[in-house]
Amino acid sequence: MEPKQEHKLISHADILLIVGILILAVAGLFAWKKLETPGAYVDIMIDGDSVKTLRLDQDASYEVKQQVGVNTVVVQDGSVTVQDADCPDKICEKHRAISQTGETIICLPHKLVVEIKE
Amino acid sequence: MEDEKRQSTVKDAHGQKNNQSQLNNNHKIALCGVLIALAMILSYLESLVPIHMAVPGVKLGLANLVTIIALQKLDLKSTVVISVGRIILSNVLFGNMAVLLYSLAGAACSILIMTALKKCRVFGLVGISVAGAVFHNLGQILVAVCVMENVRIFYYMFILLITGTVAGVAIGLLASFLLKNIRI
């Protein structure tokens, strides 16, 4: 009853699978990077609905207030960060600044998406 | 010292007996409970050591170790029970309910692909684990795309493919080591 797969630590199929996934990942990242262009404005969305847009060429900050909590979106020198969030994981705060079209900062607990657009 | 030794022999004898006899229903239920507890502890331990990366969703997935072992040693039904039980309990106890949907979707995709690959019989534990990790990420990304109504999030998938593969290899190797050295 012992499965055969225990005999070998890593089979050829495993290696093919791993290599395949890695190639797919690198190709995907490369294709995505190619499509990237500097953005013109940042769109702040809650649950898919746009609540505010800010131009990237002027510094600004906008406080996104919701019942679940607050995130502050800051535009500085053409790039966007999220600061002062009271979500539990603070992943949005730790995210690096974004400036290219299509880049996003996402706060899952607050259902907030900050996306750069052309 | 003496006591410890005796205890371990008792445990060994017990393990052997279990191995010989068919897994009866009571044994299975008890084992599910123990594995749920183990998986909860592992995911809790993992949350104590956060990996700060620019991309959310990057993690080792220690709890997947339990899922893989359950899938190898028990049946699909028990594996689903263990995964769902672990996710609901950990989210209620330590996490926030907001991420429950993400965890469930990830686990569903992960178990689905791992069962399929196991049936293929060409893939080893490492391959199964890698596929499980990658599909866990995929499930979560798909939920995120639906919840946020934003397809751009899919960009993260390519990064998660890489980190998921690394985590999957690690967990797969760990699982084969454990399966060789422990009796369930």
Short mmCIF file of N, CA and C in Angstrom, two decimals, chain B residues 23-127:
data_model
loop_
_atom_site.label_atom_id
_atom_site.label_comp_id
_atom_site.label_asym_id
_atom_site.label_seq_id
_atom_site.Cartn_x
_atom_site.Cartn_y
_atom_site.Cartn_z
N LEU B 23 -7.29 1.60 10.13
CA LEU B 23 -7.70 2.80 10.85
C LEU B 23 -9.20 2.74 11.04
N ASN B 24 -9.63 2.50 12.27
CA ASN B 24 -11.07 2.50 12.46
C ASN B 24 -11.57 3.93 12.65
N ASN B 25 -12.88 4.02 12.71
CA ASN B 25 -13.48 5.35 12.70
C ASN B 25 -13.07 6.21 13.88
N ASN B 26 -13.06 5.62 15.07
CA ASN B 26 -12.70 6.39 16.27
C ASN B 26 -11.28 6.89 16.18
N HIS B 27 -10.42 6.00 15.73
CA HIS B 27 -9.02 6.36 15.59
C HIS B 27 -8.89 7.54 14.62
N LYS B 28 -9.64 7.46 13.54
CA LYS B 28 -9.57 8.50 12.53
C LYS B 28 -10.02 9.85 13.08
N ILE B 29 -11.12 9.82 13.84
CA ILE B 29 -11.64 11.06 14.41
C ILE B 29 -10.62 11.67 15.36
N ALA B 30 -10.04 10.80 16.21
CA ALA B 30 -9.04 11.29 17.17
C ALA B 30 -7.84 11.87 16.43
N LEU B 31 -7.42 11.17 15.39
CA LEU B 31 -6.25 11.60 14.63
C LEU B 31 -6.53 12.95 13.95
N CYS B 32 -7.75 13.10 13.43
CA CYS B 32 -8.13 14.38 12.82
C CYS B 32 -8.01 15.50 13.84
N GLY B 33 -8.51 15.23 15.05
CA GLY B 33 -8.45 16.25 16.10
C GLY B 33 -7.01 16.63 16.40
N VAL B 34 -6.16 15.63 16.55
CA VAL B 34 -4.75 15.89 16.86
C VAL B 34 -4.09 16.68 15.73
N LEU B 35 -4.39 16.28 14.50
CA LEU B 35 -3.77 16.96 13.36
C LEU B 35 -4.28 18.40 13.21
N ILE B 36 -5.56 18.61 13.52
CA ILE B 36 -6.08 20.00 13.50
C ILE B 36 -5.31 20.83 14.51
N ALA B 37 -5.15 20.27 15.71
CA ALA B 37 -4.43 20.99 16.76
C ALA B 37 -3.00 21.30 16.31
N LEU B 38 -2.35 20.30 15.71
CA LEU B 38 -0.97 20.46 15.25
C LEU B 38 -0.89 21.55 14.18
N ALA B 39 -1.84 21.49 13.24
CA ALA B 39 -1.84 22.49 12.17
C ALA B 39 -2.07 23.89 12.72
N MET B 40 -2.96 23.98 13.73
CA MET B 40 -3.22 25.30 14.34
C MET B 40 -1.97 25.85 14.98
N ILE B 41 -1.28 24.97 15.72
CA ILE B 41 -0.05 25.39 16.40
C ILE B 41 0.97 25.86 15.36
N LEU B 42 1.09 25.09 14.27
CA LEU B 42 2.08 25.43 13.25
C LEU B 42 1.75 26.78 12.62
N SER B 43 0.46 27.02 12.31
CA SER B 43 0.16 28.31 11.69
C SER B 43 0.31 29.45 12.70
N TYR B 44 0.06 29.14 13.98
CA TYR B 44 0.27 30.17 15.00
C TYR B 44 1.76 30.49 15.13
N LEU B 45 2.58 29.44 15.19
CA LEU B 45 4.04 29.63 15.27
C LEU B 45 4.52 30.48 14.10
N GLU B 46 3.97 30.17 12.93
CA GLU B 46 4.39 30.88 11.74
C GLU B 46 4.02 32.36 11.82
N SER B 47 2.86 32.63 12.43
CA SER B 47 2.43 34.03 12.51
C SER B 47 3.29 34.81 13.51
N LEU B 48 3.99 34.08 14.40
CA LEU B 48 4.87 34.75 15.36
C LEU B 48 6.14 35.25 14.68
N VAL B 49 6.52 34.60 13.58
CA VAL B 49 7.72 34.99 12.86
C VAL B 49 7.31 35.53 11.49
N PRO B 50 6.85 36.76 11.44
CA PRO B 50 6.37 37.28 10.17
C PRO B 50 7.52 37.56 9.21
N ILE B 51 7.30 37.23 7.95
CA ILE B 51 8.29 37.54 6.93
C ILE B 51 7.87 38.86 6.30
N HIS B 52 8.68 39.89 6.50
CA HIS B 52 8.30 41.19 5.95
C HIS B 52 8.78 41.30 4.52
N MET B 53 7.85 41.14 3.62
CA MET B 53 8.18 41.27 2.21
C MET B 53 7.28 42.35 1.61
N ALA B 54 7.71 42.84 0.45
CA ALA B 54 6.92 43.87 -0.21
C ALA B 54 5.58 43.29 -0.69
N VAL B 55 5.57 41.98 -0.87
CA VAL B 55 4.37 41.35 -1.39
C VAL B 55 3.63 40.60 -0.28
N PRO B 56 2.37 40.90 -0.07
CA PRO B 56 1.62 40.15 0.93
C PRO B 56 1.35 38.72 0.43
N GLY B 57 1.19 37.81 1.36
CA GLY B 57 0.87 36.44 0.98
C GLY B 57 2.08 35.54 0.92
N VAL B 58 3.27 36.11 1.14
CA VAL B 58 4.47 35.28 1.13
C VAL B 58 4.62 34.61 2.50
N LYS B 59 4.57 33.30 2.50
CA LYS B 59 4.80 32.59 3.76
C LYS B 59 5.24 31.16 3.48
N LEU B 60 5.72 30.51 4.54
CA LEU B 60 6.23 29.16 4.39
C LEU B 60 5.08 28.16 4.26
N GLY B 61 4.01 28.40 4.99
CA GLY B 61 2.88 27.49 4.93
C GLY B 61 3.13 26.20 5.68
N LEU B 62 3.58 26.33 6.93
CA LEU B 62 3.88 25.15 7.74
C LEU B 62 2.66 24.25 7.91
N ALA B 63 1.47 24.89 7.94
CA ALA B 63 0.26 24.11 8.16
C ALA B 63 0.02 23.16 6.99
N ASN B 64 0.57 23.51 5.84
CA ASN B 64 0.41 22.65 4.66
C ASN B 64 1.10 21.30 4.87
N LEU B 65 2.09 21.29 5.74
CA LEU B 65 2.77 20.06 6.11
C LEU B 65 1.76 19.03 6.62
N VAL B 66 0.88 19.50 7.49
CA VAL B 66 -0.14 18.61 8.05
C VAL B 66 -1.09 18.15 6.96
N THR B 67 -1.47 19.08 6.07
CA THR B 67 -2.40 18.73 4.99
C THR B 67 -1.78 17.64 4.11
N ILE B 68 -0.51 17.81 3.76
CA ILE B 68 0.15 16.83 2.89
C ILE B 68 0.22 15.47 3.56
N ILE B 69 0.60 15.47 4.83
CA ILE B 69 0.72 14.20 5.54
C ILE B 69 -0.65 13.54 5.67
N ALA B 70 -1.66 14.34 5.94
CA ALA B 70 -3.02 13.79 6.05
C ALA B 70 -3.45 13.19 4.71
N LEU B 71 -3.12 13.89 3.64
CA LEU B 71 -3.50 13.43 2.30
C LEU B 71 -2.81 12.10 1.97
N GLN B 72 -1.59 11.93 2.47
CA GLN B 72 -0.85 10.70 2.20
C GLN B 72 -1.32 9.55 3.08
N LYS B 73 -1.60 9.86 4.34
CA LYS B 73 -1.87 8.80 5.30
C LYS B 73 -3.35 8.57 5.56
N LEU B 74 -4.16 9.60 5.39
CA LEU B 74 -5.59 9.45 5.59
C LEU B 74 -6.28 9.61 4.24
N ASP B 75 -7.59 9.85 4.26
CA ASP B 75 -8.30 10.02 2.99
C ASP B 75 -8.60 11.49 2.74
N LEU B 76 -9.22 11.73 1.58
CA LEU B 76 -9.52 13.10 1.17
C LEU B 76 -10.47 13.78 2.16
N LYS B 77 -11.47 12.99 2.61
CA LYS B 77 -12.48 13.57 3.49
C LYS B 77 -11.84 14.10 4.79
N SER B 78 -10.97 13.27 5.38
CA SER B 78 -10.31 13.69 6.62
C SER B 78 -9.44 14.92 6.37
N THR B 79 -8.77 14.95 5.21
CA THR B 79 -7.91 16.08 4.89
C THR B 79 -8.72 17.37 4.83
N VAL B 80 -9.89 17.27 4.17
CA VAL B 80 -10.75 18.46 4.07
C VAL B 80 -11.20 18.89 5.45
N VAL B 81 -11.60 17.91 6.28
CA VAL B 81 -12.03 18.23 7.65
C VAL B 81 -10.91 18.92 8.41
N ILE B 82 -9.70 18.38 8.30
CA ILE B 82 -8.56 18.95 9.03
C ILE B 82 -8.27 20.37 8.56
N SER B 83 -8.25 20.56 7.24
CA SER B 83 -7.94 21.90 6.71
C SER B 83 -8.99 22.93 7.10
N VAL B 84 -10.26 22.57 6.86
CA VAL B 84 -11.33 23.52 7.15
C VAL B 84 -11.41 23.80 8.65
N GLY B 85 -11.26 22.73 9.44
CA GLY B 85 -11.29 22.89 10.88
C GLY B 85 -10.18 23.81 11.36
N ARG B 86 -8.99 23.58 10.85
CA ARG B 86 -7.84 24.39 11.24
C ARG B 86 -8.06 25.86 10.86
N ILE B 87 -8.53 26.08 9.64
CA ILE B 87 -8.70 27.46 9.17
C ILE B 87 -9.74 28.20 9.99
N ILE B 88 -10.89 27.55 10.19
CA ILE B 88 -11.96 28.24 10.93
C ILE B 88 -11.52 28.50 12.36
N LEU B 89 -10.95 27.48 13.01
CA LEU B 89 -10.54 27.65 14.41
C LEU B 89 -9.45 28.71 14.55
N SER B 90 -8.41 28.65 13.69
CA SER B 90 -7.34 29.65 13.86
C SER B 90 -7.83 31.05 13.59
N ASN B 91 -8.72 31.18 12.59
CA ASN B 91 -9.20 32.52 12.28
C ASN B 91 -10.08 33.07 13.40
N VAL B 92 -10.88 32.20 14.01
CA VAL B 92 -11.72 32.65 15.11
C VAL B 92 -10.85 33.00 16.31
N LEU B 93 -9.83 32.17 16.58
CA LEU B 93 -9.04 32.36 17.80
C LEU B 93 -7.98 33.47 17.67
N PHE B 94 -7.18 33.42 16.59
CA PHE B 94 -6.06 34.37 16.54
C PHE B 94 -6.22 35.43 15.46
N GLY B 95 -6.98 35.14 14.44
CA GLY B 95 -6.95 36.05 13.29
C GLY B 95 -8.19 36.90 13.21
N ASN B 96 -8.35 37.50 12.04
CA ASN B 96 -9.58 38.23 11.82
C ASN B 96 -10.41 37.47 10.80
N MET B 97 -11.69 37.57 10.97
CA MET B 97 -12.58 36.80 10.11
C MET B 97 -12.53 37.30 8.66
N ALA B 98 -11.98 38.50 8.46
CA ALA B 98 -11.95 39.08 7.12
C ALA B 98 -11.18 38.21 6.14
N VAL B 99 -10.17 37.49 6.64
CA VAL B 99 -9.34 36.71 5.72
C VAL B 99 -9.80 35.26 5.60
N LEU B 100 -10.91 34.94 6.25
CA LEU B 100 -11.40 33.56 6.24
C LEU B 100 -11.64 33.05 4.82
N LEU B 101 -12.30 33.90 4.02
CA LEU B 101 -12.63 33.51 2.65
C LEU B 101 -11.36 33.22 1.84
N TYR B 102 -10.33 34.03 2.06
CA TYR B 102 -9.07 33.84 1.35
C TYR B 102 -8.44 32.51 1.73
N SER B 103 -8.42 32.25 3.02
CA SER B 103 -7.80 31.00 3.49
C SER B 103 -8.55 29.79 2.94
N LEU B 104 -9.89 29.86 2.98
CA LEU B 104 -10.69 28.72 2.53
C LEU B 104 -10.49 28.48 1.04
N ALA B 105 -10.48 29.56 0.26
CA ALA B 105 -10.29 29.41 -1.19
C ALA B 105 -8.92 28.83 -1.48
N GLY B 106 -7.91 29.32 -0.76
CA GLY B 106 -6.55 28.81 -0.95
C GLY B 106 -6.48 27.33 -0.64
N ALA B 107 -7.07 26.95 0.49
CA ALA B 107 -7.03 25.55 0.90
C ALA B 107 -7.77 24.67 -0.10
N ALA B 108 -8.92 25.14 -0.58
CA ALA B 108 -9.72 24.35 -1.53
C ALA B 108 -8.91 24.08 -2.80
N CYS B 109 -8.34 25.13 -3.38
CA CYS B 109 -7.54 24.96 -4.59
C CYS B 109 -6.37 24.04 -4.34
N SER B 110 -5.72 24.26 -3.20
CA SER B 110 -4.53 23.51 -2.85
C SER B 110 -4.83 22.01 -2.72
N ILE B 111 -5.89 21.68 -1.99
CA ILE B 111 -6.23 20.27 -1.77
C ILE B 111 -6.65 19.63 -3.09
N LEU B 112 -7.39 20.38 -3.90
CA LEU B 112 -7.85 19.88 -5.20
C LEU B 112 -6.67 19.46 -6.07
N ILE B 113 -5.69 20.34 -6.22
CA ILE B 113 -4.57 20.04 -7.12
C ILE B 113 -3.69 18.95 -6.52
N MET B 114 -3.54 18.97 -5.19
CA MET B 114 -2.69 17.95 -4.57
C MET B 114 -3.30 16.56 -4.70
N THR B 115 -4.64 16.49 -4.59
CA THR B 115 -5.31 15.20 -4.78
C THR B 115 -5.14 14.73 -6.22
N ALA B 116 -5.30 15.66 -7.15
CA ALA B 116 -5.17 15.32 -8.57
C ALA B 116 -3.77 14.81 -8.87
N LEU B 117 -2.75 15.52 -8.38
CA LEU B 117 -1.37 15.12 -8.65
C LEU B 117 -1.02 13.81 -7.97
N LYS B 118 -1.60 13.59 -6.80
CA LYS B 118 -1.34 12.35 -6.09
C LYS B 118 -1.88 11.17 -6.90
N LYS B 119 -3.06 11.38 -7.50
CA LYS B 119 -3.69 10.34 -8.33
C LYS B 119 -2.83 10.03 -9.56
N CYS B 120 -2.10 11.05 -10.06
CA CYS B 120 -1.25 10.86 -11.24
C CYS B 120 -0.15 9.84 -10.99
N ARG B 121 0.35 9.84 -9.79
CA ARG B 121 1.39 8.89 -9.36
C ARG B 121 2.75 9.14 -10.01
N VAL B 122 2.91 10.21 -10.76
CA VAL B 122 4.24 10.52 -11.31
C VAL B 122 4.97 11.48 -10.40
N PHE B 123 4.21 12.28 -9.67
CA PHE B 123 4.84 13.33 -8.88
C PHE B 123 5.18 12.83 -7.49
N GLY B 124 6.32 13.31 -6.98
CA GLY B 124 6.72 12.99 -5.62
C GLY B 124 6.11 14.01 -4.67
N LEU B 125 6.43 13.88 -3.39
CA LEU B 125 5.87 14.79 -2.39
C LEU B 125 6.25 16.23 -2.68
N VAL B 126 7.48 16.43 -3.18
CA VAL B 126 7.93 17.79 -3.45
C VAL B 126 7.06 18.44 -4.53
N GLY B 127 6.82 17.68 -5.61
CA GLY B 127 5.98 18.21 -6.68
C GLY B 127 4.57 18.52 -6.20
#
